[in-house]
GROMACS .gro file of C-alpha atoms in nm:
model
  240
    1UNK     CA    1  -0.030  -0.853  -2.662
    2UNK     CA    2   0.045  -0.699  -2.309
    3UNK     CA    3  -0.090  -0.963  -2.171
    4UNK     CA    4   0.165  -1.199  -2.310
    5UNK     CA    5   0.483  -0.955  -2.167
    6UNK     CA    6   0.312  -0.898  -1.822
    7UNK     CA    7   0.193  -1.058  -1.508
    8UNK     CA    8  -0.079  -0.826  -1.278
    9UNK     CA    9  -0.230  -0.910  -0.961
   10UNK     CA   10  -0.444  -0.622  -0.764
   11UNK     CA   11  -0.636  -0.663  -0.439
   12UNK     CA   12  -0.835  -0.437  -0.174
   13UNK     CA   13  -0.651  -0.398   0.144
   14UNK     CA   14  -0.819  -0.284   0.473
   15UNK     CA   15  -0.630  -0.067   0.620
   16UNK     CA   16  -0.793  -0.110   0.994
   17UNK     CA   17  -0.576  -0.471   0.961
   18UNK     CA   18  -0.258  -0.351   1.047
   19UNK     CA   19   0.092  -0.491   1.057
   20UNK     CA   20   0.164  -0.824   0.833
   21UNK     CA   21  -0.156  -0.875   0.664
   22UNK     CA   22  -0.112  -0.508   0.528
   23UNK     CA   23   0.217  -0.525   0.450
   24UNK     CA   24   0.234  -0.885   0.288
   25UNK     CA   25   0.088  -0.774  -0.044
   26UNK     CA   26   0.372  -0.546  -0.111
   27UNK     CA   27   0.624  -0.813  -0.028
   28UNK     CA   28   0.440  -1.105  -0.159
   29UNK     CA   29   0.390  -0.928  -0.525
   30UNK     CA   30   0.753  -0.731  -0.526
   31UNK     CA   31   0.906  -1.120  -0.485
   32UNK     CA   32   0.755  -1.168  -0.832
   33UNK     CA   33   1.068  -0.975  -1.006
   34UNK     CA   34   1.302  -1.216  -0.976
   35UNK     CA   35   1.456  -1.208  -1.339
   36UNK     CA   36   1.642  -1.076  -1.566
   37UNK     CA   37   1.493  -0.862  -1.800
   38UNK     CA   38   1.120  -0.789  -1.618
   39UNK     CA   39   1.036  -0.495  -1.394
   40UNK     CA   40   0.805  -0.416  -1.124
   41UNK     CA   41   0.580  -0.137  -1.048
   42UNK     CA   42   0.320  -0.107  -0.741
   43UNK     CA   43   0.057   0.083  -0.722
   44UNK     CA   44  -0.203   0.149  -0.492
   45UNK     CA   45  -0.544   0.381  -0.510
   46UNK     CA   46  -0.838   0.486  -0.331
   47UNK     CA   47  -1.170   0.714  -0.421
   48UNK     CA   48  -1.205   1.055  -0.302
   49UNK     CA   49  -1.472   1.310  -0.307
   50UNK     CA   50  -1.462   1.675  -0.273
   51UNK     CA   51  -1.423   1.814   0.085
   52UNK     CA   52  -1.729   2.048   0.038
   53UNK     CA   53  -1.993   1.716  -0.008
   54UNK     CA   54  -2.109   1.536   0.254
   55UNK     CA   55  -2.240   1.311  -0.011
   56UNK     CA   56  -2.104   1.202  -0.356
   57UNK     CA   57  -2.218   0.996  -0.673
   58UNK     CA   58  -2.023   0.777  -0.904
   59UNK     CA   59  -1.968   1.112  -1.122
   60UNK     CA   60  -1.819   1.297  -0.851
   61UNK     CA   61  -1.533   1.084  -0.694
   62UNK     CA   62  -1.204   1.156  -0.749
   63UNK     CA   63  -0.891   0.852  -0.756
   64UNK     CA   64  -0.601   0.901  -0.575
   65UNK     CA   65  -0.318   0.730  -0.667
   66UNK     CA   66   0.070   0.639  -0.582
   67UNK     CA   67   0.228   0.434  -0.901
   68UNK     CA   68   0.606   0.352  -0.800
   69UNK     CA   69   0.851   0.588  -1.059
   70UNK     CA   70   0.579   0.780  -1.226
   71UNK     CA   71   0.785   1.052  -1.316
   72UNK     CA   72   0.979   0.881  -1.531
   73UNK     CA   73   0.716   0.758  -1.735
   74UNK     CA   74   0.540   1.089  -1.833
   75UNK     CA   75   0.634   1.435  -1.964
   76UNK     CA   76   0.590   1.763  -1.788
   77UNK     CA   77   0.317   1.993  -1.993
   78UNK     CA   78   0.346   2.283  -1.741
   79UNK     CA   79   0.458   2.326  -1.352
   80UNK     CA   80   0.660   2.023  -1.231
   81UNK     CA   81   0.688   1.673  -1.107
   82UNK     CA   82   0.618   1.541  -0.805
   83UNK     CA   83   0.868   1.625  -0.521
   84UNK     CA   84   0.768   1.632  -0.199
   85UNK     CA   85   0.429   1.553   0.047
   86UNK     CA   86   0.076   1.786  -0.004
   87UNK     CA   87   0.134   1.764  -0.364
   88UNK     CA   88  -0.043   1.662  -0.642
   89UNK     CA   89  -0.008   1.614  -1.061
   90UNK     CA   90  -0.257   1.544  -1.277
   91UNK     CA   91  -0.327   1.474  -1.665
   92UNK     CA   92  -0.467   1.769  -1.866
   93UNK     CA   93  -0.764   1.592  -1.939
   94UNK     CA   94  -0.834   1.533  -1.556
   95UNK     CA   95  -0.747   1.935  -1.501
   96UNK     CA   96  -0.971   2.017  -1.709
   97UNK     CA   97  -1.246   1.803  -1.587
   98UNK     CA   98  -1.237   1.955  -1.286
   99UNK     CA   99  -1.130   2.306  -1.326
  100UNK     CA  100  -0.778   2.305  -1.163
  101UNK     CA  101  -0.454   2.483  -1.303
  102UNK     CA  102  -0.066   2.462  -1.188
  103UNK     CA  103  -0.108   2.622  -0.860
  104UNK     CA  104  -0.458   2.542  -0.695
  105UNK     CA  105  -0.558   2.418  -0.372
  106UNK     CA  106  -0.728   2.069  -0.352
  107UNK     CA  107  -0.935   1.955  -0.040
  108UNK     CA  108  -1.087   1.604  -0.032
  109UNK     CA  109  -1.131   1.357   0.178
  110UNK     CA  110  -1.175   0.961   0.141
  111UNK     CA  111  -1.516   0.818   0.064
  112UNK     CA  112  -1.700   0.455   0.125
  113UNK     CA  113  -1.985   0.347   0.005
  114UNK     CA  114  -2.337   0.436   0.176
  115UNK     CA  115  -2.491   0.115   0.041
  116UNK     CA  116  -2.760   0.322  -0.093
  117UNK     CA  117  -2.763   0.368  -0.514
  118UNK     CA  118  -2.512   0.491  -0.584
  119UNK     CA  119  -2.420   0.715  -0.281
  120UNK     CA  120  -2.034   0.752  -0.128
  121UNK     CA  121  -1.986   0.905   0.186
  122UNK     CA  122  -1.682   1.087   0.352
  123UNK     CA  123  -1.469   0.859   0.542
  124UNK     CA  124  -1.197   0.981   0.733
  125UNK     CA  125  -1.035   1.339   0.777
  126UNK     CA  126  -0.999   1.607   0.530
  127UNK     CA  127  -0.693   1.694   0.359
  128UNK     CA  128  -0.545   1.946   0.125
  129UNK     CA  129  -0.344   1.893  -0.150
  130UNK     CA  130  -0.127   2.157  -0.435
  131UNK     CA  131  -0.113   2.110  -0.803
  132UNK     CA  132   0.221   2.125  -0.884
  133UNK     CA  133   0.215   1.980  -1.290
  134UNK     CA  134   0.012   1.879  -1.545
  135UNK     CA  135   0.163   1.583  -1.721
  136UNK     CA  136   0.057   1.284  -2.007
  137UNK     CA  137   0.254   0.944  -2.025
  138UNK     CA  138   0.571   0.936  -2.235
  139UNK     CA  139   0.397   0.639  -2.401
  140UNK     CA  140   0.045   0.547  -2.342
  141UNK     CA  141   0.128   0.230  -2.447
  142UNK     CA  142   0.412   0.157  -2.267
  143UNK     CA  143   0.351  -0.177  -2.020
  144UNK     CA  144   0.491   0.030  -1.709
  145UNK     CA  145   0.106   0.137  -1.720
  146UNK     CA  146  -0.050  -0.208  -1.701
  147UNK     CA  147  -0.393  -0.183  -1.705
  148UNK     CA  148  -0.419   0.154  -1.577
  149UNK     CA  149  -0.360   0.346  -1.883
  150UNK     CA  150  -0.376   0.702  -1.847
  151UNK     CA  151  -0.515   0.970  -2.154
  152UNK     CA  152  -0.314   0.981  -2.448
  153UNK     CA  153  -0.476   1.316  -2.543
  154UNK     CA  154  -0.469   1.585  -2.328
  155UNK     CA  155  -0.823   1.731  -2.514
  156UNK     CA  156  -0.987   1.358  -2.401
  157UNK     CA  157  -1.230   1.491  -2.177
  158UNK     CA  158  -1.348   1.182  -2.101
  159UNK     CA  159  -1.071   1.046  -1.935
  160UNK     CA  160  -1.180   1.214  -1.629
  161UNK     CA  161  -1.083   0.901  -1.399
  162UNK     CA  162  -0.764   0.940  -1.483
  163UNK     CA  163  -0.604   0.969  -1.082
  164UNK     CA  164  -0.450   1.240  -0.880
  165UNK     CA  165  -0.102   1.112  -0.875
  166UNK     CA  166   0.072   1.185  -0.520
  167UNK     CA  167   0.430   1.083  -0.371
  168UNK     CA  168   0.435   0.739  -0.134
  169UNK     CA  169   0.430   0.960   0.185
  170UNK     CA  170   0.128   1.208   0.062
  171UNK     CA  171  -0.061   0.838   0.030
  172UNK     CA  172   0.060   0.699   0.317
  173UNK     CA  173  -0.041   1.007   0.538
  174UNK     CA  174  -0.375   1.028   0.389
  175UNK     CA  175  -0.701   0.888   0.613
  176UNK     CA  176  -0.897   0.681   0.427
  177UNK     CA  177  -1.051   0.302   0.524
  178UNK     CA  178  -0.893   0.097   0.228
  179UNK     CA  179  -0.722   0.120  -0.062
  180UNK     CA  180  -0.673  -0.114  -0.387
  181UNK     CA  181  -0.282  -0.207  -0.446
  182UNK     CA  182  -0.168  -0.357  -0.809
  183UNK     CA  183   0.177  -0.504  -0.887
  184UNK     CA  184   0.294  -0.535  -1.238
  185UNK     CA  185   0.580  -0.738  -1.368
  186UNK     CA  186   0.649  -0.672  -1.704
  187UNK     CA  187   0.929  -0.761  -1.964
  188UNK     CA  188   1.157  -0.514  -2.096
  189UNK     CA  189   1.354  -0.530  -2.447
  190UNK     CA  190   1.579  -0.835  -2.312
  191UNK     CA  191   1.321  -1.009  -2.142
  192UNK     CA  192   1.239  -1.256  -2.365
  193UNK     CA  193   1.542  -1.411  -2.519
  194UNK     CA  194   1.660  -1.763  -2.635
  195UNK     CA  195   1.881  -1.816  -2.264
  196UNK     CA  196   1.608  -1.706  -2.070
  197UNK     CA  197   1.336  -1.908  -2.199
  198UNK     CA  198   1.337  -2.171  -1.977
  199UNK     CA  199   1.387  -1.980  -1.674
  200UNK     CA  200   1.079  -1.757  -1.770
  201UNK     CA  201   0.836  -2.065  -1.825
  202UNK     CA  202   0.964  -2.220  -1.499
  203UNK     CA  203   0.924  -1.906  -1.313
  204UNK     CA  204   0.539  -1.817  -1.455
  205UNK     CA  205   0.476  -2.192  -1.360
  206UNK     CA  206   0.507  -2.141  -1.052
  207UNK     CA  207   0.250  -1.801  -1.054
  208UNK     CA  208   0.022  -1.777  -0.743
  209UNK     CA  209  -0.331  -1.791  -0.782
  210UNK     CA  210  -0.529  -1.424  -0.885
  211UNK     CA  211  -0.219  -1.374  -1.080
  212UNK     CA  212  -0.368  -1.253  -1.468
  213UNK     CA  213  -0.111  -1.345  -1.764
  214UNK     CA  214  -0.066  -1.482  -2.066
  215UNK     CA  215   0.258  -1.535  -2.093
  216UNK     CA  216   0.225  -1.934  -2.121
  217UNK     CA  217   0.037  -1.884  -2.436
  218UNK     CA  218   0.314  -1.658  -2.551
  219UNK     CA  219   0.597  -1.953  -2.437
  220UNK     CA  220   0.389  -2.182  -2.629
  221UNK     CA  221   0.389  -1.976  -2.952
  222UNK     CA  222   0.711  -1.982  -2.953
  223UNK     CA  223   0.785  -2.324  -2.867
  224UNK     CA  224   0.591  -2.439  -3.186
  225UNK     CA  225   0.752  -2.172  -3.402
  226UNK     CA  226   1.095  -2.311  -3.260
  227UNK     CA  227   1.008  -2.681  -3.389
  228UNK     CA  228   0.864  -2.605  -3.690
  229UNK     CA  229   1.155  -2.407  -3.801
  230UNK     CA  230   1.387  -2.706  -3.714
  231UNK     CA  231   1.148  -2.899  -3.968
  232UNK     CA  232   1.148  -2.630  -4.240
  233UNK     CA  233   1.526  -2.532  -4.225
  234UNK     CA  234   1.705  -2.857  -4.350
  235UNK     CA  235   1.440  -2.904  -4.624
  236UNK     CA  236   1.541  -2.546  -4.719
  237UNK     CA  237   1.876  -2.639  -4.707
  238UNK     CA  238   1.873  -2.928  -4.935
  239UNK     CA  239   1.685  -2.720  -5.208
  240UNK     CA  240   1.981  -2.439  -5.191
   0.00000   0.00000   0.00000
């Protein structure tokens, strides 16, 4: 299961709290990816709304998102990849939710919650933003997506959440109050391999707390698949 290649660990960060406390997340999770065979991806999102509202519902927001080496992960339907800051791609499913093409003009701005049903509010300056591509993931089921999967089909309407990818500076430079930030570690093809074994166990041993894996259970599996092949073999042996 995913869960037994993969370790995730998201959190909302204030972005009024400046300096270490914003910063430590990043370092803190990217310290995680400390061997051989695993890779890391951060990402970070927040909700927008349209720049027209002055109020929004649940139906109406819009995700923003930064995921570290996106474009490597999905193919190119029509227009491009991301390149540079003001631009944005999104799936086809998302496009078509709301109407946009290769080409259009996207204004938004930020949003927080009026406390009131389920009422967002603007928060924060307006900005602008280009489509530049339309894109789906290489492999939808690839662990690089963690539990942020985006639309495998590009007719799934209903994958309408799907974010507005953007580069790391067109995130940075956006206003908005907070954000939510995810790191995933996940094991490649050599990840898990008789020499590194040990080093993996010891290493998700000593996982912070608000970390979600399974990878013990996966350790364990194979520990007791280990020792009762040692049992089995020999008897096998003597029969041959």
């Amino acid at each position: 299961a995913p869960a037994e290649l993969s370790l995730h660990v998201s959190g909302t960060i204030d972005r009024s709290q400046n300096g270490d406390i914003a910063n430590d997340f990043e370092q803190t999770a990217a310290d995680r990816v400390s061997l051989p065979g695993f890779v890391g991806v951060y990402s970070t999102e927040f909700l927008a709304m349209p720049s027209n509202l002055t109020a929004a519902g649940s139906d109406q927001l819009r995700p923003v998102a930064f995921r570290e080496n996106l474009c490597d992960h999905v193919i190119v339907l029509a227009g491009r990849c991301l390149m540079g800051g003001g631009e944005t791609v999104l799936t086809a499913s998302t496009a078509k939710h709301y109407g946009l093409s290769v080409g259009d003009r996207v204004s938004s701005w930020a949003t927080e919650y009026a406390g009131a049903g389920t009422v967002f509010v603007p928060a924060g300056q307006p900005w602008t933003m280009t489509v530049v591509g339309l894109v789906r993931p290489r492999n939808p089921a690839e662990l690089y997506w963690g539990g942020s999967t985006p639309a495998a089909s590009p007719e799934d309407v209903q994958s309408s959440g799907d974010p507005m990818y953007v580069a790391r500076t067109t995130f940075d430079g956006i206003d908005h109050p907070s954000e939510v930030r995810s790191f995933d570690s996940y094991a490649t093809a050599d990840g898990f391999t008789l020499e590194h074994l040990a080093a993996i166990r010891a290493w998700t041993d000593q996982t912070p707390a608000g970390w979600a894996t399974s990878i013990p259970d996966l350790l364990d599996r194979i520990a007791r698949s280990r020792t009762q092949a040692r049992e089995t073999v020999p008897l096998a042996a003597v029969s041959v």
